[in-house]
Tab-separated table of C-alpha atoms in Angstrom:
chain	number	residue	atom	x	y	z
A	789	UNK	CA	28.659	50.580	9.526
A	790	UNK	CA	29.306	48.515	7.543
A	791	UNK	CA	27.999	45.271	7.685
A	792	UNK	CA	29.696	41.528	6.164
A	793	UNK	CA	27.226	39.412	4.066
A	794	UNK	CA	26.456	37.295	7.505
A	795	UNK	CA	24.975	39.657	9.813
A	796	UNK	CA	21.604	39.239	10.001
A	797	UNK	CA	22.941	35.182	10.070
A	798	UNK	CA	25.223	36.994	13.678
A	799	UNK	CA	22.196	38.382	14.690
A	800	UNK	CA	19.842	35.337	14.490
A	801	UNK	CA	22.743	33.608	16.768
A	802	UNK	CA	22.930	35.659	19.559
A	803	UNK	CA	26.214	37.248	19.055
A	804	UNK	CA	26.716	40.857	20.558
A	805	UNK	CA	28.044	42.854	17.778
A	806	UNK	CA	30.569	45.664	17.958
A	807	UNK	CA	32.230	48.414	15.667
A	808	UNK	CA	34.915	47.238	14.586
A	809	UNK	CA	37.891	48.811	11.544
A	810	UNK	CA	33.975	50.372	10.196
A	811	UNK	CA	31.867	47.515	9.839
A	812	UNK	CA	29.612	45.542	12.360
A	813	UNK	CA	31.155	42.765	13.926
A	814	UNK	CA	30.109	39.672	16.433
A	815	UNK	CA	32.899	39.455	19.164
A	816	UNK	CA	31.471	37.240	20.841
A	817	UNK	CA	28.812	34.580	21.000
A	818	UNK	CA	28.788	31.620	24.667
A	819	UNK	CA	31.387	33.730	26.218
A	820	UNK	CA	35.225	34.650	25.141
A	821	UNK	CA	36.916	31.118	27.124
A	822	UNK	CA	34.373	28.845	25.561
A	823	UNK	CA	35.003	30.374	22.367
A	824	UNK	CA	38.767	29.788	22.717
A	825	UNK	CA	38.770	26.321	24.183
A	826	UNK	CA	36.835	25.341	21.017
A	827	UNK	CA	39.353	25.928	18.919
A	828	UNK	CA	42.296	25.104	21.288
A	829	UNK	CA	41.303	22.016	21.402
A	830	UNK	CA	38.113	21.139	18.003
A	831	UNK	CA	36.961	23.683	15.621
A	832	UNK	CA	34.894	26.522	15.001
A	833	UNK	CA	34.655	29.281	12.346
A	834	UNK	CA	34.985	33.064	12.021
A	835	UNK	CA	33.585	36.053	9.774
A	836	UNK	CA	36.135	37.443	9.376
A	837	UNK	CA	35.163	39.543	5.357
A	838	UNK	CA	35.726	43.120	7.003
A	839	UNK	CA	40.149	42.465	5.860
A	840	UNK	CA	40.693	44.020	2.769
A	841	UNK	CA	42.035	42.231	-0.539
A	842	UNK	CA	43.595	43.593	-3.669
A	843	UNK	CA	44.646	42.000	-6.960
A	844	UNK	CA	47.612	42.785	-8.436
A	845	UNK	CA	48.377	41.259	-11.899
A	846	UNK	CA	50.069	41.716	-15.047
A	847	UNK	CA	53.621	41.344	-16.576
A	848	UNK	CA	55.679	44.251	-13.161
A	849	UNK	CA	53.063	42.760	-10.011
A	850	UNK	CA	56.375	40.760	-8.586
A	851	UNK	CA	58.063	44.113	-9.509
A	852	UNK	CA	55.740	45.804	-7.346
A	853	UNK	CA	55.612	43.505	-4.620
A	854	UNK	CA	58.903	43.217	-4.189
A	855	UNK	CA	58.972	47.340	-3.810
A	856	UNK	CA	56.566	47.671	-0.803
A	857	UNK	CA	57.365	44.634	0.639
A	858	UNK	CA	59.876	43.545	3.527
A	859	UNK	CA	59.729	39.939	2.743
A	860	UNK	CA	60.757	38.182	-0.924
A	861	UNK	CA	58.309	37.425	-2.857
A	862	UNK	CA	59.872	36.138	-5.656
A	863	UNK	CA	60.720	32.690	-3.658
A	864	UNK	CA	57.195	32.180	-3.795
A	865	UNK	CA	55.684	29.301	-6.173
A	866	UNK	CA	52.170	28.524	-7.332
A	867	UNK	CA	49.740	28.166	-4.861
A	868	UNK	CA	51.779	29.082	-2.286
A	869	UNK	CA	51.847	32.040	0.345
A	870	UNK	CA	53.714	34.452	3.205
A	871	UNK	CA	53.679	36.851	5.339
A	872	UNK	CA	54.911	40.469	4.792
A	873	UNK	CA	54.493	43.885	6.323
A	874	UNK	CA	54.532	46.982	4.355
A	875	UNK	CA	57.494	49.247	5.745
A	876	UNK	CA	57.144	52.490	5.777
A	877	UNK	CA	59.250	55.454	5.146
A	878	UNK	CA	60.241	56.459	8.570
A	879	UNK	CA	61.535	53.256	9.823
A	880	UNK	CA	58.164	51.966	10.633
A	881	UNK	CA	55.135	49.579	9.385
A	882	UNK	CA	51.940	50.400	7.313
A	883	UNK	CA	50.325	47.337	7.336
A	884	UNK	CA	51.382	43.281	7.777
A	885	UNK	CA	49.831	41.306	5.211
A	886	UNK	CA	49.639	38.094	3.369
A	887	UNK	CA	50.670	37.274	-0.949
A	888	UNK	CA	49.223	34.789	-2.551
A	889	UNK	CA	50.367	33.746	-5.540
A	890	UNK	CA	48.704	32.255	-7.933
A	891	UNK	CA	50.701	32.390	-10.812
A	892	UNK	CA	54.186	34.828	-11.968
A	893	UNK	CA	51.724	37.930	-12.692
A	894	UNK	CA	48.644	37.589	-10.469
A	895	UNK	CA	48.717	38.268	-6.563
A	896	UNK	CA	46.555	38.499	-4.030
A	897	UNK	CA	47.005	40.541	-0.936
A	898	UNK	CA	45.258	40.216	2.133
A	899	UNK	CA	45.666	43.233	4.347
A	900	UNK	CA	43.885	44.338	7.843
A	901	UNK	CA	40.378	45.706	7.439
A	902	UNK	CA	41.002	49.092	9.348
A	903	UNK	CA	43.846	50.010	6.486
A	904	UNK	CA	42.393	48.980	3.361
A	905	UNK	CA	42.258	52.647	2.027
A	906	UNK	CA	45.540	53.780	3.556
A	907	UNK	CA	47.749	50.327	1.717
A	908	UNK	CA	45.551	51.050	-0.876
A	909	UNK	CA	46.663	54.594	-1.203
A	910	UNK	CA	51.103	53.048	-0.168
A	911	UNK	CA	50.772	50.226	-2.707
A	912	UNK	CA	49.856	52.448	-5.502
A	913	UNK	CA	51.859	55.845	-4.660
A	914	UNK	CA	54.573	53.055	-5.634
A	915	UNK	CA	53.041	51.604	-8.626
A	916	UNK	CA	55.865	53.149	-10.965
A	917	UNK	CA	56.068	50.321	-13.271
A	918	UNK	CA	52.209	50.320	-13.895
A	919	UNK	CA	51.012	47.190	-12.377
A	920	UNK	CA	47.623	46.306	-12.561
A	921	UNK	CA	45.621	46.632	-9.282
A	922	UNK	CA	41.761	45.778	-8.443
A	923	UNK	CA	40.522	46.280	-4.749
A	924	UNK	CA	37.679	43.330	-4.371
A	925	UNK	CA	36.989	44.225	-0.275
A	926	UNK	CA	33.557	44.751	-0.893
A	927	UNK	CA	33.139	41.987	-3.437
A	928	UNK	CA	34.612	39.048	-1.266
A	929	UNK	CA	33.848	37.524	2.219
A	930	UNK	CA	35.885	35.250	3.967
A	931	UNK	CA	35.542	32.742	6.066
A	932	UNK	CA	38.610	31.149	9.057
A	933	UNK	CA	37.991	27.773	9.754
A	934	UNK	CA	39.991	26.998	13.189
A	935	UNK	CA	41.488	24.246	14.532
A	936	UNK	CA	42.527	20.747	15.198
A	937	UNK	CA	39.859	18.902	14.124
A	938	UNK	CA	39.304	21.472	10.894
A	939	UNK	CA	40.423	19.587	8.074
A	940	UNK	CA	38.702	16.230	9.218
A	941	UNK	CA	35.606	18.544	9.478
A	942	UNK	CA	35.673	19.728	6.701
A	943	UNK	CA	37.012	17.036	4.432
A	944	UNK	CA	33.111	16.421	3.274
A	945	UNK	CA	33.200	19.777	1.667
A	946	UNK	CA	35.688	19.548	-1.206
A	947	UNK	CA	37.539	17.385	-3.453
A	948	UNK	CA	41.280	18.279	-2.248
A	949	UNK	CA	42.887	16.319	0.635
A	950	UNK	CA	42.657	19.226	3.051
A	951	UNK	CA	44.902	16.976	6.440
A	952	UNK	CA	48.042	16.757	4.039
A	953	UNK	CA	47.700	20.504	3.271
A	954	UNK	CA	51.199	22.087	3.812
A	955	UNK	CA	50.790	25.844	5.899
A	956	UNK	CA	50.468	28.575	4.161
A	957	UNK	CA	49.647	26.644	0.336
A	958	UNK	CA	46.722	27.045	-0.782
A	959	UNK	CA	44.168	25.806	-3.561
A	960	UNK	CA	41.439	27.194	-5.852
A	961	UNK	CA	39.012	24.381	-5.910
A	962	UNK	CA	35.711	23.216	-4.945
A	963	UNK	CA	34.052	23.869	-1.323
A	964	UNK	CA	30.328	23.614	0.160
A	965	UNK	CA	29.431	23.406	-3.443
A	966	UNK	CA	30.614	26.200	-5.263
A	967	UNK	CA	33.653	26.230	-7.378
A	968	UNK	CA	36.276	28.429	-7.986
A	969	UNK	CA	37.028	29.209	-4.115
A	970	UNK	CA	40.147	29.968	-2.574
A	971	UNK	CA	41.114	27.111	0.561
A	972	UNK	CA	43.973	28.142	2.214
A	973	UNK	CA	45.907	26.038	4.662
A	974	UNK	CA	46.247	29.860	7.401
A	975	UNK	CA	44.776	31.438	9.721
A	976	UNK	CA	45.779	33.809	13.302
A	977	UNK	CA	45.033	30.906	16.342
A	978	UNK	CA	48.369	28.904	16.052
A	979	UNK	CA	45.843	25.783	15.726
A	980	UNK	CA	45.428	25.713	12.507
A	981	UNK	CA	42.436	24.494	10.226
A	982	UNK	CA	41.865	27.227	6.648
A	983	UNK	CA	40.547	30.027	5.114
A	984	UNK	CA	38.003	30.029	2.267
A	985	UNK	CA	37.808	33.017	0.406
A	986	UNK	CA	34.534	33.803	-1.734
A	987	UNK	CA	31.685	36.175	-3.087
A	988	UNK	CA	29.534	37.225	-1.079
A	989	UNK	CA	26.668	35.947	-2.930
A	990	UNK	CA	28.189	32.826	-2.475
A	991	UNK	CA	29.642	32.853	1.752
A	992	UNK	CA	25.887	32.216	3.270
A	993	UNK	CA	25.965	29.121	1.746
A	994	UNK	CA	29.377	28.120	2.585
A	995	UNK	CA	28.275	29.048	5.844
A	996	UNK	CA	25.562	26.925	6.826
A	997	UNK	CA	27.269	24.010	5.090
A	998	UNK	CA	30.155	24.369	6.663
A	999	UNK	CA	27.921	24.597	10.388
A	1000	UNK	CA	25.449	21.442	8.947
A	1001	UNK	CA	29.520	19.225	7.723
A	1002	UNK	CA	31.138	20.398	11.345
A	1003	UNK	CA	28.849	18.993	13.702
A	1004	UNK	CA	29.433	16.146	13.839
A	1005	UNK	CA	32.714	17.898	15.847
A	1006	UNK	CA	30.754	20.660	18.302
A	1007	UNK	CA	32.194	23.384	15.190
A	1008	UNK	CA	30.750	26.539	16.696
A	1009	UNK	CA	30.701	30.067	15.767
A	1010	UNK	CA	33.441	31.850	16.906
A	1011	UNK	CA	34.227	35.780	17.582
A	1012	UNK	CA	37.104	38.489	17.160
A	1013	UNK	CA	37.298	38.768	21.334
A	1014	UNK	CA	38.990	34.667	21.191
A	1015	UNK	CA	40.166	34.985	17.905
A	1016	UNK	CA	42.151	37.906	19.883
A	1017	UNK	CA	43.285	35.576	22.624
A	1018	UNK	CA	44.076	32.779	20.319
A	1019	UNK	CA	46.927	35.436	18.340
A	1020	UNK	CA	48.140	36.655	21.848
A	1021	UNK	CA	48.854	33.770	22.759
A	1022	UNK	CA	50.936	32.716	19.560
A	1023	UNK	CA	52.795	35.943	20.052
A	1024	UNK	CA	51.119	37.015	16.961
A	1025	UNK	CA	51.568	40.919	16.707
A	1026	UNK	CA	48.417	42.720	15.971
A	1027	UNK	CA	48.264	45.873	13.396
A	1028	UNK	CA	47.539	48.369	15.995
A	1029	UNK	CA	48.876	48.093	18.791
A	1030	UNK	CA	52.035	45.734	19.035
A	1031	UNK	CA	53.048	47.157	15.121
A	1032	UNK	CA	51.868	50.647	13.663
A	1033	UNK	CA	53.254	53.556	11.830
A	1034	UNK	CA	56.221	53.579	14.718
A	1035	UNK	CA	57.869	50.435	15.365
A	1036	UNK	CA	60.419	48.701	12.577
A	1037	UNK	CA	60.256	45.536	11.715
A	1038	UNK	CA	63.010	44.771	13.362
A	1039	UNK	CA	61.765	45.840	17.028
A	1040	UNK	CA	58.615	43.661	16.223
A	1041	UNK	CA	61.152	40.498	16.369
A	1042	UNK	CA	59.621	40.514	12.563
A	1043	UNK	CA	63.473	40.191	11.061
A	1044	UNK	CA	62.271	37.154	9.776
A	1045	UNK	CA	60.062	38.481	7.480
A	1046	UNK	CA	62.498	41.247	6.343
A	1047	UNK	CA	64.584	40.578	3.677
A	1048	UNK	CA	67.936	42.517	2.578
A	1049	UNK	CA	68.850	39.852	-1.209
A	1050	UNK	CA	67.164	42.795	-2.902
A	1051	UNK	CA	66.019	46.270	-2.183
A	1052	UNK	CA	62.248	47.772	-0.811
A	1053	UNK	CA	60.522	51.105	0.922
A	1054	UNK	CA	63.235	52.188	3.377
A	1055	UNK	CA	65.493	48.463	3.116
A	1056	UNK	CA	68.920	50.786	3.776
A	1057	UNK	CA	68.111	52.142	6.290
A	1058	UNK	CA	66.379	48.599	7.890
A	1059	UNK	CA	69.520	47.423	7.394
A	1060	UNK	CA	71.832	49.724	8.909
A	1061	UNK	CA	69.130	48.945	11.844
A	1062	UNK	CA	70.142	45.305	12.148
A	1063	UNK	CA	73.689	46.014	12.255
A	1064	UNK	CA	73.558	48.837	14.343
A	1065	UNK	CA	71.559	46.766	16.174
A	1066	UNK	CA	67.725	47.805	17.928
A	1067	UNK	CA	67.260	49.731	21.103
A	1068	UNK	CA	64.314	48.247	22.229
A	1069	UNK	CA	62.526	45.651	21.603
A	1070	UNK	CA	58.754	43.926	21.384
A	1071	UNK	CA	59.022	40.169	24.408
A	1072	UNK	CA	56.488	37.982	25.355
A	1073	UNK	CA	56.051	38.350	29.611
A	1074	UNK	CA	54.250	36.124	32.157
A	1075	UNK	CA	52.491	37.439	35.253
A	1076	UNK	CA	54.386	35.936	38.477
A	1077	UNK	CA	51.425	36.754	40.269
A	1078	UNK	CA	47.570	37.655	40.294
A	1079	UNK	CA	46.488	40.823	37.458
A	1080	UNK	CA	45.744	40.744	33.870
A	1081	UNK	CA	47.881	43.956	32.207
A	1082	UNK	CA	46.086	45.308	29.132
A	1083	UNK	CA	46.771	47.661	26.043
A	1084	UNK	CA	48.561	50.614	27.162
A	1085	UNK	CA	49.685	49.681	31.001
A	1086	UNK	CA	53.320	50.856	31.880
A	1087	UNK	CA	56.459	48.316	32.168
A	1088	UNK	CA	58.304	49.025	34.676
A	1089	UNK	CA	61.953	48.406	36.300
A	1090	UNK	CA	62.440	47.341	39.721
A	1091	UNK	CA	62.451	50.886	40.598
A	1092	UNK	CA	58.839	51.633	39.631
A	1093	UNK	CA	60.830	54.055	36.471
A	1094	UNK	CA	58.984	53.740	33.277
A	1095	UNK	CA	60.244	52.008	31.031
A	1096	UNK	CA	58.185	50.414	28.166
A	1097	UNK	CA	54.219	50.491	27.415
A	1098	UNK	CA	52.195	46.893	27.393
A	1099	UNK	CA	51.031	45.949	23.446
A	1100	UNK	CA	48.597	43.784	23.910
A	1101	UNK	CA	47.440	41.872	26.734
A	1102	UNK	CA	45.095	39.493	28.419
A	1103	UNK	CA	44.266	36.422	31.269
A	1104	UNK	CA	45.113	33.199	29.052
A	1105	UNK	CA	42.177	31.304	29.212
A	1106	UNK	CA	44.346	28.197	27.942
A	1107	UNK	CA	47.534	28.863	30.518
A	1108	UNK	CA	45.022	30.964	32.977
A	1109	UNK	CA	47.733	33.580	33.848
A	1110	UNK	CA	48.192	36.561	32.709
A	1111	UNK	CA	49.966	37.442	29.547
A	1112	UNK	CA	51.471	40.595	27.398
A	1113	UNK	CA	53.427	41.935	24.694
A	1114	UNK	CA	55.197	45.185	25.158
A	1115	UNK	CA	57.867	46.874	23.602
A	1116	UNK	CA	60.997	47.586	26.403
A	1117	UNK	CA	64.718	48.483	26.040
A	1118	UNK	CA	66.940	45.718	24.701
A	1119	UNK	CA	69.137	45.550	28.001
A	1120	UNK	CA	65.519	44.280	29.650
A	1121	UNK	CA	64.416	41.260	26.352
A	1122	UNK	CA	66.941	38.693	27.785
A	1123	UNK	CA	64.535	35.450	28.459
A	1124	UNK	CA	64.131	35.208	31.570
A	1125	UNK	CA	64.472	38.672	33.037
A	1126	UNK	CA	62.324	40.019	35.573
A	1127	UNK	CA	59.908	43.463	34.318
A	1128	UNK	CA	57.501	44.378	35.967
A	1129	UNK	CA	53.706	45.997	34.747
A	1130	UNK	CA	51.336	48.963	36.461
A	1131	UNK	CA	47.898	47.936	37.717
A	1132	UNK	CA	46.039	49.562	40.130
A	1133	UNK	CA	48.942	51.172	41.974
A	1134	UNK	CA	50.929	48.210	42.064
A	1135	UNK	CA	53.757	46.913	40.320
A	1136	UNK	CA	53.062	43.483	39.184
A	1137	UNK	CA	56.271	40.933	39.040
A	1138	UNK	CA	56.707	39.361	34.794
A	1139	UNK	CA	59.195	37.106	33.356
A	1140	UNK	CA	59.739	37.719	29.905
A	1141	UNK	CA	59.662	34.838	28.054
A	1142	UNK	CA	60.059	33.092	24.772
A	1143	UNK	CA	57.708	33.033	22.707
A	1144	UNK	CA	54.559	31.077	21.736
A	1145	UNK	CA	53.105	31.750	25.307
A	1146	UNK	CA	51.032	28.759	24.444
A	1147	UNK	CA	52.962	25.565	23.541
């Protein structure tokens, strides 16, 4: 197992560490519900340094990104970020990622930790235009400072105006006494905040200053378990659960990041799928009785016939009810439809709802 540059700090804080994507990662400190509430109502800090970072540069950088990504990166201007995915040739998804445009010939791609090698090989395979590629994953750390009080808590650490940073924009600026840090108004919690990219050698200083600056707002370290409940309440897809090599972006409700204004990997087949309509869809559902839906539980109809499977599920700390995502045939995907989740030999009724769960 690899460690992040902050593993010793997590151990000192009494975090429960678990293996995740080849790293020892903090899954929780105080407990999932407390940490979840901290981010929803205040401010929390996550170490997500296991994520991968690729730098794509040169005159052909955009051409390569356009070829492998589903979204239209030509729409980006400097200091703007974009959510996208890498479609495979069989209708599924290699990974989802965020593209940062540093300038017209310099882009940062941020990919999932478990897919770093797979994504690197996939993008390299399509690099016939010879854009320059650098894998920075081992050298960079990533902190997510999330919650409605994040801007107020962190403003003293930087000269840029955090409060007025637009969602999915970023700045390369000073932060916590270090120059040239990427401060990005992104995150995976739905509660606002920032993500900070810096070198491994700088991250301990950043962490300590963030904890110090956030003390007045009650900042706490947050583990991956609460990160998962937070993203699920927003209906955000998790690679390996809700999207994978066999799920199309259109089935997953990611049509909004699939732009047919250009050619990209498998775009013709995906366009055809859009025109003909999908046969299954990823839906959000809430249980109407007591129970907790879990990953891989069966989704059944009124006659107990299996119609799908739960891809993500939990007891929502904010809503105090069982929520989940899962693929069902299109005829069961309409908001208000009743489906059933097979939990310990019982079929618990659930209602298909409009995402996000947490409004």
